[in-house]
mmCIF file of C-alpha atoms in Angstrom:
data_model
loop_
_atom_site.group_PDB
_atom_site.id
_atom_site.type_symbol
_atom_site.label_atom_id
_atom_site.label_comp_id
_atom_site.label_asym_id
_atom_site.label_seq_id
_atom_site.Cartn_x
_atom_site.Cartn_y
_atom_site.Cartn_z
ATOM 1 C CA MET A 189 95.994 95.650 104.635
ATOM 2 C CA GLU A 190 97.989 98.626 104.308
ATOM 3 C CA SER A 191 101.342 98.133 101.683
ATOM 4 C CA VAL A 192 103.553 100.545 101.187
ATOM 5 C CA ILE A 193 105.072 98.201 98.642
ATOM 6 C CA ASP A 194 105.779 101.739 96.393
ATOM 7 C CA ASP A 195 106.736 103.742 98.855
ATOM 8 C CA ASP A 196 110.220 104.725 98.921
ATOM 9 C CA THR A 197 110.716 103.913 102.221
ATOM 10 C CA PRO A 198 108.841 101.655 103.972
ATOM 11 C CA ARG A 199 108.262 100.533 107.260
ATOM 12 C CA GLN A 200 111.637 98.555 108.974
ATOM 13 C CA GLY A 201 111.396 95.797 110.635
ATOM 14 C CA VAL A 202 109.143 92.446 109.889
ATOM 15 C CA PRO A 203 106.084 92.717 110.994
ATOM 16 C CA GLU A 204 104.592 89.987 112.888
ATOM 17 C CA PHE A 205 102.528 87.791 111.531
ATOM 18 C CA SER A 206 98.477 85.296 112.786
ATOM 19 C CA GLU A 207 97.401 82.546 112.063
ATOM 20 C CA VAL A 208 96.907 80.707 108.494
ATOM 21 C CA SER A 209 94.072 77.542 108.061
ATOM 22 C CA PHE A 210 92.760 75.998 104.886
ATOM 23 C CA ALA A 211 90.446 78.768 104.605
ATOM 24 C CA THR A 212 93.548 81.403 104.988
ATOM 25 C CA LEU A 213 94.615 78.794 101.551
ATOM 26 C CA LYS A 214 90.477 78.396 100.030
ATOM 27 C CA LYS A 215 90.435 82.702 100.386
ATOM 28 C CA ALA A 216 94.108 83.759 99.200
ATOM 29 C CA LEU A 217 93.058 81.166 95.720
ATOM 30 C CA ARG A 218 89.669 82.701 95.167
ATOM 31 C CA LEU A 219 91.264 86.195 95.358
ATOM 32 C CA GLY A 220 94.348 85.014 93.057
ATOM 33 C CA ILE A 221 91.906 83.971 90.447
ATOM 34 C CA GLY A 222 89.903 87.206 90.644
ATOM 35 C CA ASP A 223 92.766 88.847 90.574
ATOM 36 C CA LEU A 224 93.644 87.150 86.927
ATOM 37 C CA VAL A 225 90.622 87.732 86.281
ATOM 38 C CA PHE A 226 90.085 91.292 85.866
ATOM 39 C CA ALA A 227 93.769 91.617 84.762
ATOM 40 C CA PRO A 228 94.388 88.846 82.320
ATOM 41 C CA GLY A 229 96.261 91.914 79.686
ATOM 42 C CA PHE A 230 99.687 90.967 82.892
ATOM 43 C CA ALA A 231 99.274 87.056 83.208
ATOM 44 C CA LEU A 232 100.372 87.368 79.066
ATOM 45 C CA VAL A 233 103.256 89.796 79.677
ATOM 46 C CA PHE A 234 105.010 88.064 83.102
ATOM 47 C CA GLY A 235 103.749 84.598 82.056
ATOM 48 C CA GLY A 236 104.665 84.890 78.542
ATOM 49 C CA VAL A 237 108.322 85.264 80.153
ATOM 50 C CA TYR A 238 108.647 81.558 81.437
ATOM 51 C CA VAL A 239 106.787 80.542 78.514
ATOM 52 C CA LEU A 240 109.153 80.956 75.722
ATOM 53 C CA ALA A 241 111.644 80.701 78.770
ATOM 54 C CA GLY A 242 110.718 76.808 78.577
ATOM 55 C CA LEU A 243 110.524 76.267 74.969
ATOM 56 C CA PHE A 244 113.530 77.595 74.664
ATOM 57 C CA LEU A 245 114.933 74.952 77.018
ATOM 58 C CA THR A 246 113.322 72.351 75.624
ATOM 59 C CA TRP A 247 114.209 73.332 71.928
ATOM 60 C CA LEU A 248 117.744 74.482 73.279
ATOM 61 C CA THR A 249 118.485 69.885 74.632
ATOM 62 C CA MET A 250 117.222 68.326 72.020
ATOM 63 C CA ALA A 251 119.228 70.846 68.803
ATOM 64 C CA THR A 252 122.049 69.798 71.034
ATOM 65 C CA GLY A 253 121.038 66.532 71.435
ATOM 66 C CA THR A 254 120.963 66.324 74.823
ATOM 67 C CA SER A 255 117.903 66.101 75.778
ATOM 68 C CA TYR A 256 118.444 63.776 79.130
ATOM 69 C CA TRP A 257 118.917 67.981 80.752
ATOM 70 C CA LEU A 258 115.397 68.143 79.521
ATOM 71 C CA VAL A 259 114.159 66.025 82.039
ATOM 72 C CA LEU A 260 116.432 67.658 85.332
ATOM 73 C CA ALA A 261 115.535 70.930 83.594
ATOM 74 C CA ALA A 262 111.341 70.423 83.941
ATOM 75 C CA ILE A 263 112.228 69.277 87.914
ATOM 76 C CA GLY A 264 114.285 72.795 88.604
ATOM 77 C CA PHE A 265 112.352 75.393 86.585
ATOM 78 C CA PRO A 266 109.258 76.085 88.326
ATOM 79 C CA LEU A 267 112.281 76.870 90.855
ATOM 80 C CA PHE A 268 112.035 80.510 88.678
ATOM 81 C CA SER A 269 109.179 80.960 89.137
ATOM 82 C CA PRO A 270 109.483 83.640 91.662
ATOM 83 C CA PHE A 271 111.080 86.123 89.642
ATOM 84 C CA ALA A 272 107.692 86.843 88.116
ATOM 85 C CA ALA A 273 105.964 87.767 91.897
ATOM 86 C CA VAL A 274 106.516 90.975 92.009
ATOM 87 C CA GLY A 275 104.563 91.713 89.281
ATOM 88 C CA PHE A 276 101.766 89.795 90.168
ATOM 89 C CA TYR A 277 101.984 91.193 94.335
ATOM 90 C CA GLU A 278 101.946 94.932 91.869
ATOM 91 C CA VAL A 279 98.508 94.209 90.563
ATOM 92 C CA SER A 280 97.525 93.146 93.229
ATOM 93 C CA ARG A 281 98.165 95.643 95.611
ATOM 94 C CA ARG A 282 96.886 98.256 93.099
ATOM 95 C CA LEU A 283 93.386 95.936 93.122
ATOM 96 C CA GLU A 284 93.087 95.882 97.116
ATOM 97 C CA ARG A 285 93.339 99.473 96.463
ATOM 98 C CA GLY A 286 91.008 100.479 94.248
ATOM 99 C CA GLN A 287 94.096 102.241 92.077
ATOM 100 C CA PRO A 288 95.237 102.742 88.490
ATOM 101 C CA LEU A 289 96.585 100.002 86.828
ATOM 102 C CA ASP A 290 99.395 102.102 85.262
ATOM 103 C CA TRP A 291 102.180 99.772 83.175
ATOM 104 C CA MET A 292 104.953 102.671 83.384
ATOM 105 C CA GLN A 293 104.766 102.861 87.581
ATOM 106 C CA ILE A 294 104.302 98.969 88.545
ATOM 107 C CA PHE A 295 107.364 98.480 85.500
ATOM 108 C CA SER A 296 108.592 100.577 88.184
ATOM 109 C CA VAL A 297 107.774 99.429 91.128
ATOM 110 C CA ILE A 298 109.729 95.974 89.867
ATOM 111 C CA LEU A 299 112.548 98.591 88.383
ATOM 112 C CA ARG A 300 112.792 99.749 91.259
ATOM 113 C CA GLN A 301 113.358 96.429 93.325
ATOM 114 C CA SER A 302 117.075 96.638 91.748
ATOM 115 C CA LYS A 303 118.159 98.775 94.720
ATOM 116 C CA ARG A 304 116.440 96.091 97.578
ATOM 117 C CA GLN A 305 116.759 93.390 98.421
ATOM 118 C CA LEU A 306 115.114 90.645 96.269
ATOM 119 C CA PRO A 307 118.374 90.448 93.553
ATOM 120 C CA SER A 308 120.126 88.691 96.838
ATOM 121 C CA LEU A 309 117.406 86.759 97.517
ATOM 122 C CA CYS A 310 117.703 85.894 93.525
ATOM 123 C CA ALA A 311 120.582 85.115 93.411
ATOM 124 C CA VAL A 312 120.178 82.457 96.393
ATOM 125 C CA ILE A 313 117.427 80.643 94.026
ATOM 126 C CA VAL A 314 119.934 80.187 90.689
ATOM 127 C CA ILE A 315 122.756 79.168 93.429
ATOM 128 C CA VAL A 316 120.221 76.371 93.956
ATOM 129 C CA PHE A 317 118.799 75.586 90.236
ATOM 130 C CA LEU A 318 122.891 76.095 89.653
ATOM 131 C CA PHE A 319 123.099 72.844 92.426
ATOM 132 C CA TRP A 320 120.590 70.822 92.015
ATOM 133 C CA PHE A 321 121.406 71.035 87.858
ATOM 134 C CA PHE A 322 124.793 69.887 88.788
ATOM 135 C CA LEU A 323 123.882 67.091 91.252
ATOM 136 C CA GLY A 324 121.212 65.704 88.388
ATOM 137 C CA HIS A 325 123.507 65.066 86.561
ATOM 138 C CA MET A 326 125.822 63.624 88.745
ATOM 139 C CA ILE A 327 123.248 61.126 89.878
ATOM 140 C CA PHE A 328 121.951 60.582 85.864
ATOM 141 C CA ALA A 329 126.308 59.648 85.891
ATOM 142 C CA LEU A 330 126.182 57.624 88.582
ATOM 143 C CA PHE A 331 122.947 55.357 86.850
ATOM 144 C CA LEU A 332 123.309 55.599 83.687
ATOM 145 C CA GLY A 333 126.647 56.825 82.641
ATOM 146 C CA LEU A 334 127.205 53.491 81.151
ATOM 147 C CA SER A 335 124.170 52.675 78.839
ATOM 148 C CA PRO A 336 124.170 53.699 75.266
ATOM 149 C CA MET A 337 121.667 56.332 75.470
ATOM 150 C CA THR A 338 122.389 59.549 74.750
ATOM 151 C CA ASN A 339 118.907 60.554 73.100
ATOM 152 C CA VAL A 340 115.371 61.053 75.786
ATOM 153 C CA SER A 341 113.328 60.909 72.957
ATOM 154 C CA SER A 342 115.204 57.572 70.846
ATOM 155 C CA SER A 343 115.837 55.772 74.511
ATOM 156 C CA LEU A 344 113.257 56.045 76.679
ATOM 157 C CA GLU A 345 113.035 52.574 77.336
ATOM 158 C CA VAL A 346 116.837 52.657 79.562
ATOM 159 C CA PHE A 347 114.226 53.815 82.380
ATOM 160 C CA LEU A 348 112.779 50.870 82.541
ATOM 161 C CA THR A 349 115.910 49.698 83.457
ATOM 162 C CA PRO A 350 116.523 48.606 87.331
ATOM 163 C CA ASN A 351 119.045 52.053 86.958
ATOM 164 C CA GLY A 352 116.625 53.704 84.860
ATOM 165 C CA LEU A 353 114.237 53.779 87.929
ATOM 166 C CA THR A 354 116.593 54.060 91.234
ATOM 167 C CA MET A 355 117.610 56.982 88.996
ATOM 168 C CA LEU A 356 114.421 58.450 88.667
ATOM 169 C CA ALA A 357 113.551 57.569 91.753
ATOM 170 C CA VAL A 358 116.917 59.093 94.255
ATOM 171 C CA GLY A 359 116.221 62.161 91.025
ATOM 172 C CA THR A 360 112.554 62.488 91.890
ATOM 173 C CA LEU A 361 113.829 62.655 96.077
ATOM 174 C CA VAL A 362 116.531 64.787 95.814
ATOM 175 C CA GLY A 363 114.845 66.898 92.723
ATOM 176 C CA ALA A 364 111.136 66.631 95.783
ATOM 177 C CA GLY A 365 114.442 68.695 98.544
ATOM 178 C CA PHE A 366 115.694 71.531 96.530
ATOM 179 C CA ALA A 367 112.126 72.411 95.715
ATOM 180 C CA LEU A 368 111.643 72.198 99.633
ATOM 181 C CA LEU A 369 114.293 74.012 100.439
ATOM 182 C CA LEU A 370 113.296 76.852 98.333
ATOM 183 C CA TYR A 371 110.183 77.713 99.032
ATOM 184 C CA MET A 372 110.545 77.329 102.495
ATOM 185 C CA ILE A 373 112.611 80.650 102.220
ATOM 186 C CA THR A 374 111.184 81.755 99.237
ATOM 187 C CA VAL A 375 106.542 81.638 100.105
ATOM 188 C CA LEU A 376 106.558 84.952 102.581
ATOM 189 C CA ALA A 377 110.244 86.144 101.716
ATOM 190 C CA LEU A 378 109.266 87.378 98.777
ATOM 191 C CA PRO A 379 106.517 89.842 99.205
ATOM 192 C CA LEU A 380 108.097 90.800 102.381
ATOM 193 C CA LEU A 381 110.991 91.896 100.528
ATOM 194 C CA LEU A 382 108.293 93.731 98.095
ATOM 195 C CA ASP A 383 106.236 94.973 101.375
ATOM 196 C CA ARG A 384 109.378 95.681 104.336
ATOM 197 C CA ASP A 385 112.966 97.231 104.780
ATOM 198 C CA VAL A 386 114.486 94.165 105.863
ATOM 199 C CA ASP A 387 117.860 93.028 105.074
ATOM 200 C CA PHE A 388 116.810 89.009 102.712
ATOM 201 C CA VAL A 389 118.421 86.554 105.358
ATOM 202 C CA THR A 390 115.697 87.691 107.852
ATOM 203 C CA ALA A 391 113.542 87.128 105.376
ATOM 204 C CA MET A 392 114.404 83.754 104.740
ATOM 205 C CA ILE A 393 114.777 82.706 108.368
ATOM 206 C CA THR A 394 111.560 84.250 108.885
ATOM 207 C CA SER A 395 110.013 82.592 105.524
ATOM 208 C CA PHE A 396 111.535 78.623 106.796
ATOM 209 C CA GLY A 397 110.319 79.877 110.670
ATOM 210 C CA TYR A 398 106.521 80.179 109.586
ATOM 211 C CA VAL A 399 106.152 77.470 107.821
ATOM 212 C CA GLN A 400 107.875 75.739 110.686
ATOM 213 C CA ARG A 401 105.320 75.621 112.744
ATOM 214 C CA HIS A 402 102.298 75.833 110.949
ATOM 215 C CA PRO A 403 103.536 72.157 109.393
ATOM 216 C CA LEU A 404 100.768 71.235 107.561
ATOM 217 C CA PRO A 405 98.343 73.926 105.982
ATOM 218 C CA MET A 406 102.112 75.554 104.581
ATOM 219 C CA LEU A 407 103.323 72.347 103.088
ATOM 220 C CA ALA A 408 99.717 71.810 101.283
ATOM 221 C CA TRP A 409 99.607 75.101 100.143
ATOM 222 C CA GLY A 410 103.598 74.167 98.073
ATOM 223 C CA ALA A 411 102.662 70.768 97.128
ATOM 224 C CA PHE A 412 99.162 72.481 95.224
ATOM 225 C CA LEU A 413 102.110 75.159 94.209
ATOM 226 C CA ALA A 414 104.099 72.340 92.600
ATOM 227 C CA LEU A 415 100.861 70.212 91.845
ATOM 228 C CA ALA A 416 100.103 73.672 89.857
ATOM 229 C CA THR A 417 102.474 73.972 87.501
ATOM 230 C CA PHE A 418 103.968 70.277 87.087
ATOM 231 C CA VAL A 419 100.643 70.589 85.186
ATOM 232 C CA ALA A 420 101.006 73.760 83.770
ATOM 233 C CA MET A 421 104.161 72.804 81.783
ATOM 234 C CA LEU A 422 102.443 69.523 80.621
ATOM 235 C CA PRO A 423 100.866 71.783 77.566
ATOM 236 C CA LEU A 424 104.096 73.494 75.979
ATOM 237 C CA PHE A 425 104.079 75.646 78.827
ATOM 238 C CA LEU A 426 101.812 76.954 77.766
ATOM 239 C CA GLY A 427 99.576 76.163 81.236
ATOM 240 C CA LEU A 428 101.946 78.608 83.322
ATOM 241 C CA PHE A 429 99.921 81.388 81.600
ATOM 242 C CA ILE A 430 97.033 80.616 83.959
ATOM 243 C CA ALA A 431 98.930 78.816 86.818
ATOM 244 C CA LEU A 432 101.751 81.950 87.110
ATOM 245 C CA PRO A 433 99.705 84.665 87.391
ATOM 246 C CA VAL A 434 97.071 83.260 89.932
ATOM 247 C CA LEU A 435 99.903 81.422 92.358
ATOM 248 C CA GLY A 436 101.534 84.918 91.883
ATOM 249 C CA HIS A 437 97.888 86.774 92.592
ATOM 250 C CA ALA A 438 97.212 84.499 95.429
ATOM 251 C CA THR A 439 100.722 84.236 97.364
ATOM 252 C CA TRP A 440 100.089 88.365 97.133
ATOM 253 C CA HIS A 441 96.932 87.694 99.293
ATOM 254 C CA LEU A 442 98.774 85.125 101.157
ATOM 255 C CA TYR A 443 101.380 87.565 103.287
ATOM 256 C CA ASP A 444 98.990 90.182 103.294
ATOM 257 C CA GLN A 445 96.398 87.740 105.157
ATOM 258 C CA LEU A 446 98.794 86.999 107.153
ATOM 259 C CA ARG A 447 100.438 90.357 108.279
ATOM 260 C CA VAL A 448 98.650 91.947 111.485
ATOM 261 C CA PRO A 449 98.142 94.622 111.411
ATOM 262 C CA GLU A 450 99.691 97.913 112.022
ATOM 263 C CA ASP A 451 98.729 101.084 113.855
ATOM 264 C CA ALA A 452 99.971 104.183 111.721
#
């Protein structure tokens, strides 16, 4: 399908989207894996940013003696993954068109988005993440504020108490709610903002509405993204070198398949 990510005058408005099926999701994932295999260098660069960020976050919480924050950070950390999307989308777009994977051109596409609507959407993601961090701390204080535990690594048994288990249950539900909201407003909004000249509010509404109209396959896709990202973080975040590129490339291919072709 035709794309205009690298055009200085991208098409206006929101395109029409076709129906989604599990076969569409499977094809998007297969194409995403293919892009990673064909261009692994970009995975090392873009994915490496998040691996280093995760390791730094872990070190910071341990070094400051507030490792209980690591639980909240680990839940919220995947919310930042859309920031890596721009590079993966552009790589996939170029592979589709048979264009060379020029590093300078790809980075210029990423930098160009700072003059468009993408920073506004990124600001929404950050605000939601910070609000989750604040609310997560409130939940922790509500259930475990009077506990003597100050370090998760030396007081894991506190989570097995009634208050600890309740805190984990409530925190998980609240965190899942935030993750679901962010998924619904960004899954199509991010590639849409790169592909079209639309405002970020319209992009978010479009994405949210599409997930609402196709709940079963789109929520299944969201659950897969969340599970894959969580598993990728377990081995010292190193799995993100594979998970983020595959999911980033696949998300672009999903958008590209759903977008109805238009006459030039």
